Short mmCIF file of C-alpha atoms and ligand atoms in Angstrom, two decimals:
data_model
loop_
_atom_site.label_atom_id
_atom_site.label_comp_id
_atom_site.label_asym_id
_atom_site.label_seq_id
_atom_site.Cartn_x
_atom_site.Cartn_y
_atom_site.Cartn_z
CA MET A 1 0.03 -0.01 -0.01
CA SER A 2 1.61 3.30 -1.01
CA LEU A 3 2.01 6.23 1.40
CA LEU A 4 -0.15 8.66 -0.40
CA ASN A 5 -2.84 6.40 -1.94
CA GLN A 6 -6.15 8.07 -2.33
CA LYS A 7 -4.76 11.45 -1.57
CA ILE A 8 -5.42 14.40 -3.82
CA GLY A 9 -2.81 17.18 -3.80
CA ILE A 10 -2.27 20.59 -5.35
CA VAL A 11 1.18 21.88 -6.54
CA PHE A 12 2.22 25.54 -6.74
CA GLY A 13 5.61 26.35 -8.31
CA VAL A 14 6.65 24.13 -11.29
CA ALA A 15 8.41 26.20 -13.73
CA ASN A 16 10.52 23.48 -15.41
CA LYS A 17 12.03 20.09 -14.85
CA ARG A 18 14.51 21.48 -12.36
CA SER A 19 11.95 22.97 -10.14
CA ILE A 20 11.97 21.72 -6.50
CA ALA A 21 7.99 21.53 -6.93
CA TRP A 22 8.51 19.03 -9.83
CA ALA A 23 10.75 16.87 -7.71
CA ILE A 24 8.22 16.77 -5.03
CA ALA A 25 5.46 16.30 -7.35
CA GLN A 26 7.05 13.23 -8.81
CA ALA A 27 7.69 11.79 -5.32
CA TRP A 28 3.95 12.43 -4.41
CA LYS A 29 2.86 10.85 -7.64
CA LYS A 30 5.14 7.87 -7.08
CA ALA A 31 3.63 7.48 -3.46
CA GLY A 32 0.13 7.22 -5.16
CA ALA A 33 -1.37 10.80 -4.97
CA THR A 34 -3.48 12.18 -7.62
CA LEU A 35 -2.22 15.81 -8.43
CA VAL A 36 -3.43 19.23 -9.92
CA PHE A 37 -0.96 21.53 -11.20
CA THR A 38 -0.73 25.31 -11.50
CA TYR A 39 1.54 27.54 -13.26
CA GLN A 40 2.33 31.28 -12.96
CA GLY A 41 1.33 32.57 -16.44
CA GLU A 42 1.08 31.71 -20.33
CA ARG A 43 5.03 31.81 -20.39
CA LEU A 44 5.20 28.51 -18.41
CA LYS A 45 1.95 26.98 -19.72
CA GLU A 46 3.68 24.81 -22.19
CA ASN A 47 6.50 23.60 -19.94
CA VAL A 48 4.15 22.58 -17.18
CA GLU A 49 1.64 21.10 -19.59
CA GLU A 50 4.49 18.84 -21.01
CA LEU A 51 5.76 17.82 -17.46
CA ALA A 52 2.43 17.26 -15.83
CA GLY A 53 0.79 15.76 -18.89
CA THR A 54 2.93 12.61 -18.39
CA PHE A 55 0.66 12.12 -15.31
CA GLY A 56 -2.30 11.37 -17.33
CA GLU A 57 -4.46 13.06 -19.86
CA ASP A 58 -7.12 13.98 -17.28
CA THR A 59 -4.52 15.88 -15.01
CA LEU A 60 -5.96 19.38 -13.93
CA ILE A 61 -3.41 21.97 -15.10
CA LEU A 62 -4.40 25.65 -14.30
CA PRO A 63 -2.96 29.04 -14.44
CA CYS A 64 -2.54 30.87 -11.13
CA ASP A 65 -0.76 34.00 -10.26
CA VAL A 66 -0.60 33.69 -6.50
CA THR A 67 -0.88 37.69 -6.10
CA LYS A 68 -4.38 37.46 -7.71
CA ASP A 69 -7.31 36.58 -5.47
CA GLU A 70 -9.46 35.88 -8.43
CA ASP A 71 -6.90 33.28 -9.69
CA ILE A 72 -6.88 31.55 -6.35
CA ALA A 73 -10.54 31.49 -6.14
CA ARG A 74 -10.96 30.12 -9.66
CA VAL A 75 -8.33 27.21 -9.05
CA PHE A 76 -9.85 25.96 -5.85
CA ALA A 77 -13.43 26.00 -7.44
CA GLU A 78 -12.12 23.95 -10.31
CA VAL A 79 -10.46 21.48 -7.99
CA ALA A 80 -13.71 21.23 -5.90
CA ALA A 81 -15.62 20.64 -9.21
CA LYS A 82 -13.27 17.87 -10.41
CA HIS A 83 -12.19 16.13 -7.20
CA GLY A 84 -14.64 17.47 -4.39
CA ARG A 85 -11.89 17.48 -1.78
CA LEU A 86 -8.06 18.03 -1.22
CA ASP A 87 -5.55 16.45 1.07
CA LEU A 88 -2.16 17.95 0.13
CA LEU A 89 -0.96 21.38 -0.94
CA LEU A 90 2.68 22.17 -1.92
CA HIS A 91 3.78 25.94 -1.82
CA SER A 92 7.01 26.25 -3.74
CA VAL A 93 6.86 29.89 -4.84
CA ALA A 94 9.18 32.74 -4.33
CA PHE A 95 9.83 36.14 -6.08
CA ALA A 96 11.75 39.32 -5.39
CA PRO A 97 12.76 42.03 -7.93
CA LYS A 98 16.23 41.12 -9.21
CA ASP A 99 17.69 44.39 -8.24
CA ALA A 100 16.71 43.65 -4.60
CA LEU A 101 18.89 40.49 -4.61
CA GLU A 102 21.88 42.33 -6.06
CA GLY A 103 22.54 45.54 -4.07
CA GLU A 104 22.75 46.23 -0.43
CA PHE A 105 19.75 45.25 1.78
CA VAL A 106 19.62 48.88 3.31
CA ASN A 107 18.64 49.97 -0.23
CA THR A 108 15.41 47.69 -0.26
CA SER A 109 12.60 49.75 -1.82
CA ARG A 110 9.11 49.70 -0.32
CA GLU A 111 7.77 48.18 -3.59
CA ALA A 112 10.49 45.32 -3.67
CA PHE A 113 9.68 44.63 -0.07
CA ARG A 114 5.98 44.47 -0.93
CA VAL A 115 6.27 42.24 -3.90
CA ALA A 116 8.62 39.90 -2.03
CA HIS A 117 6.34 39.40 0.74
CA ASP A 118 3.13 39.35 -1.49
CA VAL A 119 4.61 36.48 -3.71
CA SER A 120 6.72 34.61 -1.22
CA ALA A 121 4.93 34.75 2.11
CA TYR A 122 1.30 36.10 2.06
CA SER A 123 0.48 33.64 -0.76
CA LEU A 124 0.78 30.86 1.65
CA ILE A 125 -1.86 32.32 3.85
CA ALA A 126 -4.31 33.02 0.90
CA LEU A 127 -3.77 29.44 -0.47
CA ALA A 128 -4.15 27.80 2.84
CA ARG A 129 -7.48 29.75 3.46
CA ALA A 130 -8.68 28.61 0.07
CA ALA A 131 -7.68 25.09 0.76
CA VAL A 132 -9.32 24.59 4.18
CA PRO A 133 -12.87 24.06 3.02
CA LEU A 134 -11.70 21.21 0.80
CA MET A 135 -9.41 19.55 3.31
CA THR A 136 -12.39 17.79 5.04
CA ASN A 137 -10.53 14.91 6.06
CA GLY A 138 -7.56 16.85 7.53
CA GLY A 139 -4.44 17.71 5.40
CA SER A 140 -0.91 18.46 4.96
CA ILE A 141 0.55 21.92 3.78
CA VAL A 142 4.17 22.00 2.90
CA ALA A 143 6.01 25.29 2.07
CA MET A 144 9.70 25.76 0.69
CA THR A 145 11.96 27.85 2.60
CA TYR A 146 15.74 28.72 2.92
CA TYR A 147 18.15 29.36 5.77
CA GLY A 148 18.65 33.03 4.76
CA SER A 149 15.42 33.58 6.89
CA GLU A 150 17.44 33.32 10.12
CA LYS A 151 21.05 34.00 9.29
CA VAL A 152 22.47 36.56 6.96
CA VAL A 153 23.27 35.10 3.60
CA PRO A 154 24.83 37.97 1.44
CA HIS A 155 22.49 39.15 -1.28
CA TYR A 156 19.54 37.14 -0.26
CA ASN A 157 18.39 40.32 1.28
CA VAL A 158 14.57 40.92 1.26
CA MET A 159 14.07 37.30 0.24
CA GLY A 160 15.43 36.35 3.79
CA VAL A 161 12.97 38.65 5.50
CA ALA A 162 10.01 37.27 3.47
CA LYS A 163 11.05 33.73 4.24
CA ALA A 164 11.24 34.61 7.95
CA ALA A 165 7.55 35.72 7.47
CA LEU A 166 6.65 32.59 5.61
CA GLU A 167 8.12 30.38 8.46
CA SER A 168 6.30 32.43 11.15
CA SER A 169 3.11 32.17 9.07
CA THR A 170 3.61 28.47 9.02
CA ARG A 171 3.43 28.41 12.84
CA TYR A 172 0.42 30.64 13.18
CA LEU A 173 -1.43 28.61 10.35
CA ALA A 174 -0.49 25.35 12.11
CA TYR A 175 -2.06 26.63 15.35
CA ASP A 176 -5.28 27.86 13.41
CA LEU A 177 -5.67 24.75 11.44
CA GLY A 178 -4.67 22.18 13.79
CA GLN A 179 -8.33 21.81 15.01
CA LYS A 180 -9.13 20.82 11.51
CA LYS A 181 -6.42 18.17 11.52
CA ILE A 182 -4.57 20.19 8.85
CA ARG A 183 -0.92 20.28 9.40
CA VAL A 184 1.53 22.88 8.10
CA ASN A 185 5.30 22.62 7.73
CA CYS A 186 8.25 24.07 5.86
CA ILE A 187 11.20 22.33 4.28
CA SER A 188 14.33 24.38 4.46
CA ALA A 189 16.36 23.15 1.66
CA GLY A 190 20.01 23.56 1.03
CA PRO A 191 21.00 25.25 -2.51
CA VAL A 192 19.46 23.50 -5.55
CA ASN A 193 20.56 24.42 -9.00
CA THR A 194 17.20 25.73 -10.35
CA LEU A 195 15.81 28.60 -12.38
CA ALA A 196 15.31 30.65 -9.26
CA ALA A 197 18.97 29.97 -8.16
CA ARG A 198 20.73 30.27 -11.63
CA GLY A 199 21.72 33.83 -12.45
CA ILE A 200 22.44 34.48 -8.78
CA ALA A 201 26.09 35.73 -8.66
CA GLY A 202 28.21 33.37 -6.86
CA PHE A 203 25.78 30.54 -6.67
CA THR A 204 28.32 27.98 -7.92
CA ASP A 205 30.68 29.05 -5.21
CA MET A 206 27.89 28.64 -2.80
CA LEU A 207 27.36 25.06 -3.94
CA LYS A 208 31.02 24.42 -3.16
CA HIS A 209 30.74 26.11 0.27
CA TYR A 210 28.04 23.60 1.30
CA GLU A 211 30.15 20.65 -0.05
CA ALA A 212 33.21 21.82 1.95
CA HIS A 213 31.27 22.74 5.33
CA SER A 214 28.16 20.58 5.64
CA PRO A 215 28.43 17.51 7.80
CA LEU A 216 27.50 15.24 4.87
CA LYS A 217 30.14 17.13 2.69
CA ARG A 218 27.82 17.33 -0.39
CA ASN A 219 24.77 19.25 -1.63
CA VAL A 220 21.04 18.08 -1.28
CA LEU A 221 19.53 16.16 -4.29
CA PRO A 222 16.00 17.07 -5.71
CA ASP A 223 14.92 13.51 -4.95
CA GLU A 224 15.88 13.92 -1.21
CA LEU A 225 13.49 16.91 -1.06
CA GLY A 226 10.81 14.62 -2.74
CA ALA A 227 11.32 12.13 -0.05
CA THR A 228 11.04 14.56 2.72
CA GLY A 229 8.01 16.17 1.02
CA THR A 230 6.37 12.77 0.88
CA PHE A 231 7.14 12.09 4.39
CA LEU A 232 5.43 15.45 5.56
CA ALA A 233 2.47 14.70 3.40
CA SER A 234 2.03 11.27 4.78
CA ASP A 235 0.26 9.92 8.00
CA GLY A 236 3.83 9.00 9.42
CA ALA A 237 4.17 12.90 10.05
CA ALA A 238 0.57 12.97 11.62
CA ALA A 239 1.91 14.56 14.87
CA ILE A 240 4.42 17.00 13.17
CA THR A 241 3.09 20.63 12.49
CA GLY A 242 4.50 24.07 12.61
CA GLN A 243 8.04 22.86 12.01
CA VAL A 244 10.82 23.81 9.83
CA ILE A 245 12.76 20.69 8.67
CA TYR A 246 16.26 21.10 7.39
CA VAL A 247 17.06 19.09 4.28
CA ASP A 248 20.36 20.73 3.77
CA CYS A 249 23.04 17.80 4.54
CA GLY A 250 23.32 19.23 8.02
CA TYR A 251 24.57 22.70 7.18
CA GLN A 252 22.21 24.41 9.64
CA ILE A 253 23.81 22.92 12.66
CA MET A 254 27.21 24.41 12.09
CA GLY A 255 28.59 27.39 13.98
CA MET A 256 31.77 27.64 12.04
P1 NAD B 1 11.71 27.78 -9.55
O1 NAD B 1 12.05 29.03 -10.26
O2 NAD B 1 11.65 26.33 -10.34
O3 NAD B 1 10.48 27.81 -8.77
C1 NAD B 1 9.82 29.20 -8.35
C2 NAD B 1 8.53 29.19 -8.76
O4 NAD B 1 7.75 30.28 -8.26
C3 NAD B 1 8.24 29.26 -10.38
O5 NAD B 1 7.46 28.15 -10.68
C4 NAD B 1 7.67 30.42 -10.56
O6 NAD B 1 6.69 30.44 -11.55
C5 NAD B 1 6.78 30.71 -9.14
N1 NAD B 1 6.27 32.01 -9.05
C6 NAD B 1 7.02 33.23 -8.88
N2 NAD B 1 6.12 34.28 -8.73
C7 NAD B 1 4.77 33.69 -8.91
C8 NAD B 1 3.48 34.30 -8.88
N3 NAD B 1 3.34 35.57 -8.82
N4 NAD B 1 2.44 33.30 -8.89
C9 NAD B 1 2.72 32.08 -9.16
N5 NAD B 1 3.86 31.39 -9.10
C10 NAD B 1 4.89 32.32 -8.98
O7 NAD B 1 12.86 27.60 -8.42
P2 NAD B 1 12.96 26.73 -7.11
O8 NAD B 1 14.38 26.81 -6.63
O9 NAD B 1 12.30 25.43 -7.36
O10 NAD B 1 12.11 27.59 -6.05
C11 NAD B 1 10.92 26.87 -5.41
C12 NAD B 1 10.93 27.14 -3.84
O11 NAD B 1 12.04 26.58 -3.28
C13 NAD B 1 10.96 28.80 -3.57
O12 NAD B 1 10.11 29.14 -2.59
C14 NAD B 1 12.37 28.91 -3.15
O13 NAD B 1 12.56 29.89 -2.23
C15 NAD B 1 12.67 27.66 -2.46
N6 NAD B 1 14.09 27.17 -2.18
C16 NAD B 1 14.90 27.10 -3.20
C17 NAD B 1 16.27 26.81 -3.06
C18 NAD B 1 17.33 26.82 -4.08
O14 NAD B 1 18.42 26.85 -3.78
N7 NAD B 1 16.89 26.56 -5.34
C19 NAD B 1 16.75 26.61 -1.69
C20 NAD B 1 15.74 26.77 -0.59
C21 NAD B 1 14.32 27.02 -0.93
O1 0WE B 2 14.76 31.41 -2.74
C1 0WE B 2 15.61 31.48 -3.44
C2 0WE B 2 15.38 32.27 -4.73
C3 0WE B 2 14.20 32.87 -4.89
C4 0WE B 2 14.39 34.00 -5.89
C5 0WE B 2 15.04 34.04 -7.10
C6 0WE B 2 15.02 35.17 -7.95
C7 0WE B 2 15.95 35.14 -9.21
C8 0WE B 2 15.38 35.93 -10.34
C9 0WE B 2 13.55 35.21 -5.89
N1 0WE B 2 13.48 36.05 -6.64
C10 0WE B 2 14.13 36.19 -7.83
N2 0WE B 2 14.06 37.09 -8.75
C11 0WE B 2 14.60 37.12 -9.88
O2 0WE B 2 14.58 38.02 -10.57
N3 0WE B 2 16.73 30.56 -3.26
C12 0WE B 2 16.72 29.98 -1.85
C13 0WE B 2 17.79 30.53 -3.94
C14 0WE B 2 18.89 31.74 -3.74
O3 0WE B 2 18.74 32.64 -4.25
C15 0WE B 2 19.80 33.63 -3.70
C16 0WE B 2 20.65 32.77 -2.71
C17 0WE B 2 19.95 31.35 -2.80
C18 0WE B 2 20.33 30.08 -2.09
C19 0WE B 2 20.07 34.85 -3.79
C20 0WE B 2 21.17 35.35 -3.18
C21 0WE B 2 21.96 34.50 -2.32
C22 0WE B 2 21.70 33.22 -2.28
#
């Protein structure tokens, strides 16, 4: 019997085959889940249809800009119409304007702060609220975060502040939704070479730094994020909520 048999999930944040969301979606699928996919906009439609289409012709694939309340409402209405309920939700979405990740944090504009928090943190609250009425048998919500929320990682800047908001929101959501048997957790991943990471100056050096300094002396693999995502989604994690789980080859424990 597979871990996620009979479970219905929705995945936010697939852009291409390197996306962490795609690694977790594949693991959820392998564990027996039925999935719905969303994509940010027309630009990514073809990519996501090609990837998610391999999950079966009747897989629901819907556009959703997480900063638009009407998009979110439409997506959950379509999930309700097709599946009638929901068990799992993956939030694997983040964005800050590029210049905010390049200069000094002290120069963060009001607008860059607003956008980063709207896309990367508020969206978890909005998606959770829309999911609750469908999670009638309880549920598991998983969001992706990064260590730059708690320690200074040069250039991560306003994204670090937004991830701190995301992690704190995870705890407040876990408290509110616990009575409905809905769990909310974060996976804090070590650096992974995705679209969101490429183009970051010094990213290759960062992978090398983790290789040199993490206890396991290597970087995390996408499949390992999939495995943790599957665990958190499964009944094996039934008593785990409000947590940040580090899947970073142990990097977070180090003091030097
Ligand atoms: P990615 O570029 O593949 O995924 C980011 C996704 O966010 C994309 O699918 C993009 O379309 C989506 N997105 C951005 N703005 C959106 C909007 N307004 N509406 C809907 N979707 C929107 O990169 P990734 O590395 O897989 O990132 C996924 C998550 O993992 C992010 O939360 C990121 O912060 C987190 N994370 C990444 C790393 C890493 O090193 N790559 C490490 C730790 C955590
Ligand atoms: O969360 C992230 C990256 C999220 C991200 C990436 C981009 C690049 C393109 C958010 N917004 C944008 N905006 C863009 O215009 N990570 C955890 C990966 C990452 O990004 C870094 C890192 C790491 C790690 C940026 C600086 C330093 C380290």
